[in-house]
Amino acid sequence: MKKTVSTFRKAKEDGEKLTMLTAYDYSTAKLEDEAGIDGILVGDSLGNVVLGYEDTIQVTVEDMIHHGAAVARGAKNTLIVVDMPFMSYQASVYDAVVNAGRLMKEGGANAVKLEGGTRVCPQIRAITDAEIPVMAHLGLTPQSINAFGGYKVQGKSEEAAKQLLEEAMAVQEAGAFGLTLECVPAPLAALITAKLDIPTIGIGAGAGCDGQILVYADMLGMFSDYCPKFVKSFADAGKVMKQGFKDYIDEVKAGTFPAEEHTFAMDESVLSKLY
Ligand code: KIV
């Protein structure tokens, strides 16, 4: 049965952990779906992982639609959340609703995610009013990299922790159905989780969140540009892939691939007429 925002609400009520991973393409989404994941995030991390940018700033609504639609074709049972990229919601509430609508109509989203707290609450309210579920994102919000001046753990001082808690309450009040907490000290994430009625999904925020999310290429060892402290390697798919590529190169060079069983035959009499 298709997982929905109601599945997420019920999991929080029942104290059941939620699982999310990113995906950016049909085949990966299908594998995650078949494995039984609760939610797939078509993250704007695709800027780093798929498109090779240094950050997520250059990712466009068109990119998100292109990859969201591919994921939606692959994952039939999973809640699909599509990220709203940088400057698709910050400038105005109007932009936010129009772009969220496009991500749902053209990009296969069941919900959208946007970064920020109090300053984007009008956007969260308006998108939710348009019947598009919103996941909020607080803590380290990668679209603010130029304002933060680097990728740092957030909410460590008393003042910053209080503000994060207030922002979390504000996004819930504005109508968000869930909240991603990224790079937040574990005790603070646990406190926010206990105070909220909506589920928190942590990434680098400890085990006290209602669920967890990772970038799939990180947890499978497929992305080697950098590896944040919070990533655990669940499989070394990158190593397996690289070995497969090497074996292919060796066999083609040696003439052992393609073999008889990979080859199409032809009637000799037809061939002889060509000479
Ligand atoms: O874009 C992304 O992959 C994300 C996760 C890190 C939560 O926002």
PDB file of C-alpha atoms and ligand atoms in Angstrom:
ATOM      1  CA  MET A   1       0.000   0.000   0.000  1.00  0.00           C
ATOM      2  CA  LYS A   2       1.242   3.501  -0.875  1.00  0.00           C
ATOM      3  CA  LYS A   3       2.816   5.308   2.067  1.00  0.00           C
ATOM      4  CA  THR A   4       1.496   8.807   2.620  1.00  0.00           C
ATOM      5  CA  VAL A   5       1.803  11.708   5.046  1.00  0.00           C
ATOM      6  CA  SER A   6      -0.787   9.838   7.172  1.00  0.00           C
ATOM      7  CA  THR A   7       1.696   6.935   7.446  1.00  0.00           C
ATOM      8  CA  PHE A   8       4.222   9.446   8.787  1.00  0.00           C
ATOM      9  CA  ARG A   9       1.727  10.912  11.304  1.00  0.00           C
ATOM     10  CA  LYS A  10       0.702   7.433  12.509  1.00  0.00           C
ATOM     11  CA  ALA A  11       4.327   6.292  12.883  1.00  0.00           C
ATOM     12  CA  LYS A  12       4.932   9.223  15.258  1.00  0.00           C
ATOM     13  CA  GLU A  13       1.810   8.349  17.277  1.00  0.00           C
ATOM     14  CA  ASP A  14       2.811   4.669  17.451  1.00  0.00           C
ATOM     15  CA  GLY A  15       6.468   5.385  18.237  1.00  0.00           C
ATOM     16  CA  GLU A  16       7.598   3.550  15.089  1.00  0.00           C
ATOM     17  CA  LYS A  17      10.822   4.715  13.444  1.00  0.00           C
ATOM     18  CA  LEU A  18      10.561   6.161   9.930  1.00  0.00           C
ATOM     19  CA  THR A  19      13.125   5.444   7.209  1.00  0.00           C
ATOM     20  CA  MET A  20      14.018   7.777   4.364  1.00  0.00           C
ATOM     21  CA  LEU A  21      16.760   7.836   1.733  1.00  0.00           C
ATOM     22  CA  THR A  22      17.450  10.139  -1.163  1.00  0.00           C
ATOM     23  CA  ALA A  23      17.053   8.939  -4.772  1.00  0.00           C
ATOM     24  CA  TYR A  24      17.414  10.812  -8.036  1.00  0.00           C
ATOM     25  CA  ASP A  25      16.615   8.220 -10.721  1.00  0.00           C
ATOM     26  CA  TYR A  26      14.162   5.454 -11.683  1.00  0.00           C
ATOM     27  CA  SER A  27      16.334   2.386 -10.977  1.00  0.00           C
ATOM     28  CA  THR A  28      17.544   3.494  -7.538  1.00  0.00           C
ATOM     29  CA  ALA A  29      14.032   4.562  -6.523  1.00  0.00           C
ATOM     30  CA  LYS A  30      12.687   1.156  -7.589  1.00  0.00           C
ATOM     31  CA  LEU A  31      15.310  -0.673  -5.498  1.00  0.00           C
ATOM     32  CA  GLU A  32      14.601   1.475  -2.420  1.00  0.00           C
ATOM     33  CA  ASP A  33      10.853   1.024  -2.920  1.00  0.00           C
ATOM     34  CA  GLU A  34      11.252  -2.763  -3.181  1.00  0.00           C
ATOM     35  CA  ALA A  35      13.426  -2.730  -0.031  1.00  0.00           C
ATOM     36  CA  GLY A  36      10.476  -1.170   1.856  1.00  0.00           C
ATOM     37  CA  ILE A  37      11.653   2.387   2.533  1.00  0.00           C
ATOM     38  CA  ASP A  38       8.963   4.709   4.001  1.00  0.00           C
ATOM     39  CA  GLY A  39       9.928   7.872   2.146  1.00  0.00           C
ATOM     40  CA  ILE A  40      12.191   8.936  -0.703  1.00  0.00           C
ATOM     41  CA  LEU A  41      13.591  12.448  -0.818  1.00  0.00           C
ATOM     42  CA  VAL A  42      14.507  13.725  -4.248  1.00  0.00           C
ATOM     43  CA  GLY A  43      17.011  15.997  -2.557  1.00  0.00           C
ATOM     44  CA  ASP A  44      18.666  19.011  -4.096  1.00  0.00           C
ATOM     45  CA  SER A  45      21.812  17.139  -3.010  1.00  0.00           C
ATOM     46  CA  LEU A  46      21.471  15.870  -6.580  1.00  0.00           C
ATOM     47  CA  GLY A  47      23.474  19.015  -7.363  1.00  0.00           C
ATOM     48  CA  ASN A  48      26.474  17.427  -5.610  1.00  0.00           C
ATOM     49  CA  VAL A  49      25.859  13.728  -6.137  1.00  0.00           C
ATOM     50  CA  VAL A  50      24.478  13.621  -9.679  1.00  0.00           C
ATOM     51  CA  LEU A  51      25.462  16.891 -11.336  1.00  0.00           C
ATOM     52  CA  GLY A  52      28.892  17.392  -9.737  1.00  0.00           C
ATOM     53  CA  TYR A  53      28.322  20.941  -8.435  1.00  0.00           C
ATOM     54  CA  GLU A  54      30.170  22.086  -5.303  1.00  0.00           C
ATOM     55  CA  ASP A  55      26.911  22.964  -3.540  1.00  0.00           C
ATOM     56  CA  THR A  56      23.146  22.965  -4.086  1.00  0.00           C
ATOM     57  CA  ILE A  57      22.813  26.617  -5.122  1.00  0.00           C
ATOM     58  CA  GLN A  58      22.736  26.037  -8.887  1.00  0.00           C
ATOM     59  CA  VAL A  59      19.992  23.379  -8.809  1.00  0.00           C
ATOM     60  CA  THR A  60      16.849  24.492 -10.669  1.00  0.00           C
ATOM     61  CA  VAL A  61      13.140  23.685 -10.524  1.00  0.00           C
ATOM     62  CA  GLU A  62      13.574  22.026 -13.941  1.00  0.00           C
ATOM     63  CA  ASP A  63      16.302  19.735 -12.495  1.00  0.00           C
ATOM     64  CA  MET A  64      14.005  18.754  -9.629  1.00  0.00           C
ATOM     65  CA  ILE A  65      11.082  18.072 -11.967  1.00  0.00           C
ATOM     66  CA  HIS A  66      13.257  15.949 -14.275  1.00  0.00           C
ATOM     67  CA  HIS A  67      14.606  13.770 -11.444  1.00  0.00           C
ATOM     68  CA  GLY A  68      11.402  13.786  -9.374  1.00  0.00           C
ATOM     69  CA  ALA A  69       9.383  12.387 -12.273  1.00  0.00           C
ATOM     70  CA  ALA A  70      11.972   9.611 -12.810  1.00  0.00           C
ATOM     71  CA  VAL A  71      11.831   8.661  -9.114  1.00  0.00           C
ATOM     72  CA  ALA A  72       8.018   8.695  -9.142  1.00  0.00           C
ATOM     73  CA  ARG A  73       8.025   6.232 -12.068  1.00  0.00           C
ATOM     74  CA  GLY A  74      10.229   3.858 -10.032  1.00  0.00           C
ATOM     75  CA  ALA A  75       8.708   4.103  -6.550  1.00  0.00           C
ATOM     76  CA  LYS A  76       5.054   3.178  -6.376  1.00  0.00           C
ATOM     77  CA  ASN A  77       4.683   2.453  -2.641  1.00  0.00           C
ATOM     78  CA  THR A  78       6.745   5.200  -1.096  1.00  0.00           C
ATOM     79  CA  LEU A  79       6.013   8.788  -0.048  1.00  0.00           C
ATOM     80  CA  ILE A  80       7.952  10.966  -2.488  1.00  0.00           C
ATOM     81  CA  VAL A  81       9.196  14.289  -1.147  1.00  0.00           C
ATOM     82  CA  VAL A  82      10.825  16.642  -3.661  1.00  0.00           C
ATOM     83  CA  ASP A  83      13.127  19.457  -2.540  1.00  0.00           C
ATOM     84  CA  MET A  84      12.306  23.040  -3.490  1.00  0.00           C
ATOM     85  CA  PRO A  85      15.630  24.354  -4.835  1.00  0.00           C
ATOM     86  CA  PHE A  86      17.337  27.630  -3.921  1.00  0.00           C
ATOM     87  CA  MET A  87      15.309  30.737  -4.931  1.00  0.00           C
ATOM     88  CA  SER A  88      12.205  28.753  -5.887  1.00  0.00           C
ATOM     89  CA  TYR A  89      10.417  29.904  -2.674  1.00  0.00           C
ATOM     90  CA  GLN A  90      12.506  32.567  -0.910  1.00  0.00           C
ATOM     91  CA  ALA A  91      11.493  35.618  -2.957  1.00  0.00           C
ATOM     92  CA  SER A  92       7.722  35.395  -2.520  1.00  0.00           C
ATOM     93  CA  VAL A  93       4.804  33.311  -1.319  1.00  0.00           C
ATOM     94  CA  TYR A  94       3.486  33.361  -4.899  1.00  0.00           C
ATOM     95  CA  ASP A  95       6.720  31.801  -6.253  1.00  0.00           C
ATOM     96  CA  ALA A  96       6.585  29.187  -3.509  1.00  0.00           C
ATOM     97  CA  VAL A  97       3.026  28.040  -4.305  1.00  0.00           C
ATOM     98  CA  VAL A  98       3.548  28.048  -8.096  1.00  0.00           C
ATOM     99  CA  ASN A  99       6.822  26.094  -7.869  1.00  0.00           C
ATOM    100  CA  ALA A 100       5.485  23.625  -5.286  1.00  0.00           C
ATOM    101  CA  GLY A 101       2.543  23.048  -7.645  1.00  0.00           C
ATOM    102  CA  ARG A 102       4.917  22.336 -10.537  1.00  0.00           C
ATOM    103  CA  LEU A 103       6.919  19.861  -8.424  1.00  0.00           C
ATOM    104  CA  MET A 104       3.679  18.031  -7.660  1.00  0.00           C
ATOM    105  CA  LYS A 105       2.067  18.204 -11.146  1.00  0.00           C
ATOM    106  CA  GLU A 106       5.179  17.656 -13.268  1.00  0.00           C
ATOM    107  CA  GLY A 107       7.730  16.263 -10.802  1.00  0.00           C
ATOM    108  CA  GLY A 108       5.731  13.443  -9.203  1.00  0.00           C
ATOM    109  CA  ALA A 109       5.966  14.889  -5.672  1.00  0.00           C
ATOM    110  CA  ASN A 110       3.569  13.776  -2.941  1.00  0.00           C
ATOM    111  CA  ALA A 111       5.089  16.491  -0.759  1.00  0.00           C
ATOM    112  CA  VAL A 112       7.745  19.180  -1.019  1.00  0.00           C
ATOM    113  CA  LYS A 113      10.578  20.134   1.336  1.00  0.00           C
ATOM    114  CA  LEU A 114      11.944  23.612   1.906  1.00  0.00           C
ATOM    115  CA  GLU A 115      14.664  24.996   4.158  1.00  0.00           C
ATOM    116  CA  GLY A 116      14.225  27.563   6.925  1.00  0.00           C
ATOM    117  CA  GLY A 117      12.032  28.421   9.900  1.00  0.00           C
ATOM    118  CA  THR A 118      10.056  31.524  10.845  1.00  0.00           C
ATOM    119  CA  ARG A 119      11.050  33.447   7.711  1.00  0.00           C
ATOM    120  CA  VAL A 120       9.449  30.808   5.427  1.00  0.00           C
ATOM    121  CA  CYS A 121       6.352  30.132   7.565  1.00  0.00           C
ATOM    122  CA  PRO A 122       4.115  32.212   5.234  1.00  0.00           C
ATOM    123  CA  GLN A 123       5.303  29.994   2.357  1.00  0.00           C
ATOM    124  CA  ILE A 124       4.679  26.792   4.363  1.00  0.00           C
ATOM    125  CA  ARG A 125       1.161  27.987   5.238  1.00  0.00           C
ATOM    126  CA  ALA A 126       0.304  28.972   1.657  1.00  0.00           C
ATOM    127  CA  ILE A 127       1.662  25.747   0.096  1.00  0.00           C
ATOM    128  CA  THR A 128      -0.180  23.662   2.696  1.00  0.00           C
ATOM    129  CA  ASP A 129      -3.362  25.655   2.000  1.00  0.00           C
ATOM    130  CA  ALA A 130      -2.953  24.628  -1.654  1.00  0.00           C
ATOM    131  CA  GLU A 131      -3.185  20.979  -0.426  1.00  0.00           C
ATOM    132  CA  ILE A 132       0.510  20.293  -0.981  1.00  0.00           C
ATOM    133  CA  PRO A 133       2.103  18.728   2.122  1.00  0.00           C
ATOM    134  CA  VAL A 134       5.320  20.422   3.278  1.00  0.00           C
ATOM    135  CA  MET A 135       8.315  19.001   5.097  1.00  0.00           C
ATOM    136  CA  ALA A 136      10.392  21.695   6.786  1.00  0.00           C
ATOM    137  CA  HIS A 137      14.190  21.544   7.170  1.00  0.00           C
ATOM    138  CA  LEU A 138      16.140  23.150  10.049  1.00  0.00           C
ATOM    139  CA  GLY A 139      19.640  23.030  11.470  1.00  0.00           C
ATOM    140  CA  LEU A 140      22.295  22.941   8.790  1.00  0.00           C
ATOM    141  CA  THR A 141      20.379  24.094   5.735  1.00  0.00           C
ATOM    142  CA  PRO A 142      22.760  23.688   2.754  1.00  0.00           C
ATOM    143  CA  GLN A 143      21.056  26.415   0.668  1.00  0.00           C
ATOM    144  CA  SER A 144      22.295  28.906   3.323  1.00  0.00           C
ATOM    145  CA  ILE A 145      25.928  27.838   2.885  1.00  0.00           C
ATOM    146  CA  ASN A 146      27.028  31.338   1.848  1.00  0.00           C
ATOM    147  CA  ALA A 147      25.282  32.906   4.868  1.00  0.00           C
ATOM    148  CA  PHE A 148      26.602  30.228   7.294  1.00  0.00           C
ATOM    149  CA  GLY A 149      30.139  30.432   5.893  1.00  0.00           C
ATOM    150  CA  GLY A 150      30.594  26.652   5.919  1.00  0.00           C
ATOM    151  CA  TYR A 151      28.960  23.342   6.817  1.00  0.00           C
ATOM    152  CA  LYS A 152      28.781  23.474  10.642  1.00  0.00           C
ATOM    153  CA  VAL A 153      26.734  21.821  13.395  1.00  0.00           C
ATOM    154  CA  GLN A 154      23.880  24.176  14.364  1.00  0.00           C
ATOM    155  CA  GLY A 155      22.204  24.957  17.705  1.00  0.00           C
ATOM    156  CA  LYS A 156      25.191  24.465  20.007  1.00  0.00           C
ATOM    157  CA  SER A 157      24.909  27.655  22.095  1.00  0.00           C
ATOM    158  CA  GLU A 158      21.979  28.348  24.454  1.00  0.00           C
ATOM    159  CA  GLU A 159      20.732  31.149  22.205  1.00  0.00           C
ATOM    160  CA  ALA A 160      21.020  29.093  19.005  1.00  0.00           C
ATOM    161  CA  ALA A 161      19.368  26.077  20.646  1.00  0.00           C
ATOM    162  CA  LYS A 162      16.431  28.211  21.890  1.00  0.00           C
ATOM    163  CA  GLN A 163      16.022  29.691  18.426  1.00  0.00           C
ATOM    164  CA  LEU A 164      16.049  26.273  16.776  1.00  0.00           C
ATOM    165  CA  LEU A 165      13.360  25.052  19.185  1.00  0.00           C
ATOM    166  CA  GLU A 166      11.231  28.133  18.444  1.00  0.00           C
ATOM    167  CA  GLU A 167      11.677  27.692  14.699  1.00  0.00           C
ATOM    168  CA  ALA A 168      10.634  24.030  14.987  1.00  0.00           C
ATOM    169  CA  MET A 169       7.437  25.011  16.832  1.00  0.00           C
ATOM    170  CA  ALA A 170       6.791  27.715  14.221  1.00  0.00           C
ATOM    171  CA  VAL A 171       7.023  25.406  11.184  1.00  0.00           C
ATOM    172  CA  GLN A 172       4.681  22.926  12.886  1.00  0.00           C
ATOM    173  CA  GLU A 173       2.249  25.780  13.595  1.00  0.00           C
ATOM    174  CA  ALA A 174       2.493  26.876   9.938  1.00  0.00           C
ATOM    175  CA  GLY A 175       1.303  23.429   8.818  1.00  0.00           C
ATOM    176  CA  ALA A 176       4.418  21.340   8.066  1.00  0.00           C
ATOM    177  CA  PHE A 177       3.700  17.591   8.301  1.00  0.00           C
ATOM    178  CA  GLY A 178       7.313  16.729   9.168  1.00  0.00           C
ATOM    179  CA  LEU A 179      10.674  18.284   9.950  1.00  0.00           C
ATOM    180  CA  THR A 180      14.154  17.354   8.767  1.00  0.00           C
ATOM    181  CA  LEU A 181      16.830  18.152  11.364  1.00  0.00           C
ATOM    182  CA  GLU A 182      20.338  18.264   9.903  1.00  0.00           C
ATOM    183  CA  CYS A 183      23.574  18.467  11.928  1.00  0.00           C
ATOM    184  CA  VAL A 184      21.970  19.285  15.259  1.00  0.00           C
ATOM    185  CA  PRO A 185      23.371  18.029  18.607  1.00  0.00           C
ATOM    186  CA  ALA A 186      21.580  14.784  19.527  1.00  0.00           C
ATOM    187  CA  PRO A 187      20.133  15.982  22.895  1.00  0.00           C
ATOM    188  CA  LEU A 188      18.633  19.091  21.247  1.00  0.00           C
ATOM    189  CA  ALA A 189      17.135  17.030  18.391  1.00  0.00           C
ATOM    190  CA  ALA A 190      15.635  14.638  20.985  1.00  0.00           C
ATOM    191  CA  LEU A 191      14.121  17.568  22.902  1.00  0.00           C
ATOM    192  CA  ILE A 192      12.618  19.068  19.723  1.00  0.00           C
ATOM    193  CA  THR A 193      11.266  15.616  18.787  1.00  0.00           C
ATOM    194  CA  ALA A 194       9.589  15.261  22.186  1.00  0.00           C
ATOM    195  CA  LYS A 195       8.018  18.738  21.957  1.00  0.00           C
ATOM    196  CA  LEU A 196       6.597  18.339  18.437  1.00  0.00           C
ATOM    197  CA  ASP A 197       3.502  16.448  17.301  1.00  0.00           C
ATOM    198  CA  ILE A 198       4.927  16.084  13.770  1.00  0.00           C
ATOM    199  CA  PRO A 199       7.700  13.540  13.043  1.00  0.00           C
ATOM    200  CA  THR A 200      11.335  14.658  12.942  1.00  0.00           C
ATOM    201  CA  ILE A 201      13.654  13.037  10.412  1.00  0.00           C
ATOM    202  CA  GLY A 202      17.280  13.324  11.438  1.00  0.00           C
ATOM    203  CA  ILE A 203      20.497  13.436   9.461  1.00  0.00           C
ATOM    204  CA  GLY A 204      23.422  13.937  11.800  1.00  0.00           C
ATOM    205  CA  ALA A 205      20.914  14.604  14.596  1.00  0.00           C
ATOM    206  CA  GLY A 206      21.187  11.420  16.661  1.00  0.00           C
ATOM    207  CA  ALA A 207      18.921   8.483  17.444  1.00  0.00           C
ATOM    208  CA  GLY A 208      16.281  10.506  19.300  1.00  0.00           C
ATOM    209  CA  CYS A 209      14.558  11.651  16.085  1.00  0.00           C
ATOM    210  CA  ASP A 210      11.388   9.927  14.868  1.00  0.00           C
ATOM    211  CA  GLY A 211      13.161   8.785  11.714  1.00  0.00           C
ATOM    212  CA  GLN A 212      16.434   8.919   9.807  1.00  0.00           C
ATOM    213  CA  ILE A 213      17.496   9.978   6.332  1.00  0.00           C
ATOM    214  CA  LEU A 214      20.798   9.591   4.484  1.00  0.00           C
ATOM    215  CA  VAL A 215      21.995  10.435   1.004  1.00  0.00           C
ATOM    216  CA  TYR A 216      21.940   6.991  -0.624  1.00  0.00           C
ATOM    217  CA  ALA A 217      25.220   7.492  -2.486  1.00  0.00           C
ATOM    218  CA  ASP A 218      26.950   8.258   0.845  1.00  0.00           C
ATOM    219  CA  MET A 219      25.684   5.174   2.682  1.00  0.00           C
ATOM    220  CA  LEU A 220      26.554   2.921  -0.291  1.00  0.00           C
ATOM    221  CA  GLY A 221      30.084   4.293  -0.720  1.00  0.00           C
ATOM    222  CA  MET A 222      29.346   5.685  -4.193  1.00  0.00           C
ATOM    223  CA  PHE A 223      30.226   9.334  -3.505  1.00  0.00           C
ATOM    224  CA  SER A 224      33.828   9.914  -2.489  1.00  0.00           C
ATOM    225  CA  ASP A 225      34.284  13.724  -2.761  1.00  0.00           C
ATOM    226  CA  TYR A 226      33.707  14.030   1.026  1.00  0.00           C
ATOM    227  CA  CYS A 227      32.064  11.975   3.773  1.00  0.00           C
ATOM    228  CA  PRO A 228      30.304  13.694   6.698  1.00  0.00           C
ATOM    229  CA  LYS A 229      30.864  12.259  10.216  1.00  0.00           C
ATOM    230  CA  PHE A 230      27.205  11.186  10.492  1.00  0.00           C
ATOM    231  CA  VAL A 231      27.341   8.809   7.506  1.00  0.00           C
ATOM    232  CA  LYS A 232      27.612   5.079   8.124  1.00  0.00           C
ATOM    233  CA  SER A 233      28.712   2.871   5.254  1.00  0.00           C
ATOM    234  CA  PHE A 234      26.072   0.136   4.792  1.00  0.00           C
ATOM    235  CA  ALA A 235      27.672  -1.350   1.656  1.00  0.00           C
ATOM    236  CA  ASP A 236      30.670  -0.620  -0.559  1.00  0.00           C
ATOM    237  CA  ALA A 237      28.762  -0.450  -3.824  1.00  0.00           C
ATOM    238  CA  GLY A 238      31.306   2.046  -5.167  1.00  0.00           C
ATOM    239  CA  LYS A 239      34.083  -0.555  -4.854  1.00  0.00           C
ATOM    240  CA  VAL A 240      31.918  -3.262  -6.468  1.00  0.00           C
ATOM    241  CA  MET A 241      31.017  -0.913  -9.350  1.00  0.00           C
ATOM    242  CA  LYS A 242      34.601   0.161  -9.960  1.00  0.00           C
ATOM    243  CA  GLN A 243      35.750  -3.487 -10.037  1.00  0.00           C
ATOM    244  CA  GLY A 244      32.955  -4.301 -12.507  1.00  0.00           C
ATOM    245  CA  PHE A 245      34.061  -1.413 -14.765  1.00  0.00           C
ATOM    246  CA  LYS A 246      37.700  -2.619 -14.584  1.00  0.00           C
ATOM    247  CA  ASP A 247      36.733  -6.218 -15.432  1.00  0.00           C
ATOM    248  CA  TYR A 248      34.707  -4.974 -18.419  1.00  0.00           C
ATOM    249  CA  ILE A 249      37.634  -2.882 -19.692  1.00  0.00           C
ATOM    250  CA  ASP A 250      40.028  -5.850 -19.296  1.00  0.00           C
ATOM    251  CA  GLU A 251      37.700  -8.264 -21.108  1.00  0.00           C
ATOM    252  CA  VAL A 252      36.998  -5.922 -24.025  1.00  0.00           C
ATOM    253  CA  LYS A 253      40.728  -5.231 -24.426  1.00  0.00           C
ATOM    254  CA  ALA A 254      41.499  -8.980 -24.244  1.00  0.00           C
ATOM    255  CA  GLY A 255      38.710  -9.861 -26.719  1.00  0.00           C
ATOM    256  CA  THR A 256      36.956 -12.208 -24.268  1.00  0.00           C
ATOM    257  CA  PHE A 257      33.801 -10.064 -24.235  1.00  0.00           C
ATOM    258  CA  PRO A 258      31.428 -10.341 -26.037  1.00  0.00           C
ATOM    259  CA  ALA A 259      31.427 -14.162 -26.086  1.00  0.00           C
ATOM    260  CA  GLU A 260      29.252 -16.517 -28.164  1.00  0.00           C
ATOM    261  CA  GLU A 261      26.310 -16.255 -25.749  1.00  0.00           C
ATOM    262  CA  HIS A 262      26.192 -12.440 -26.084  1.00  0.00           C
ATOM    263  CA  THR A 263      26.205 -12.529 -29.899  1.00  0.00           C
ATOM    264  CA  PHE A 264      23.487 -12.756 -32.585  1.00  0.00           C
ATOM    265  CA  ALA A 265      24.051 -15.313 -35.372  1.00  0.00           C
ATOM    266  CA  MET A 266      23.054 -14.974 -39.065  1.00  0.00           C
ATOM    267  CA  ASP A 267      22.242 -17.413 -41.858  1.00  0.00           C
ATOM    268  CA  GLU A 268      25.482 -18.239 -43.768  1.00  0.00           C
ATOM    269  CA  SER A 269      23.649 -18.166 -47.134  1.00  0.00           C
ATOM    270  CA  VAL A 270      22.528 -14.565 -46.558  1.00  0.00           C
ATOM    271  CA  LEU A 271      26.037 -13.561 -45.503  1.00  0.00           C
ATOM    272  CA  SER A 272      27.690 -15.192 -48.528  1.00  0.00           C
ATOM    273  CA  LYS A 273      25.567 -12.971 -50.864  1.00  0.00           C
ATOM    274  CA  LEU A 274      27.153  -9.877 -49.366  1.00  0.00           C
ATOM    275  CA  TYR A 275      30.712 -10.787 -50.445  1.00  0.00           C
TER     276      TYR A 275
HETATM  277  O1  KIV B   1      19.121  17.396  -0.362  1.00  0.00           O
HETATM  278  C1  KIV B   1      19.185  16.494   0.479  1.00  0.00           C
HETATM  279  O2  KIV B   1      19.634  15.367   0.214  1.00  0.00           O
HETATM  280  C2  KIV B   1      18.723  16.780   1.830  1.00  0.00           C
HETATM  281  C3  KIV B   1      19.058  15.802   2.898  1.00  0.00           C
HETATM  282  C4  KIV B   1      20.477  15.987   3.281  1.00  0.00           C
HETATM  283  C5  KIV B   1      18.145  15.874   4.043  1.00  0.00           C
HETATM  284  O3  KIV B   1      18.121  17.799   2.062  1.00  0.00           O
END
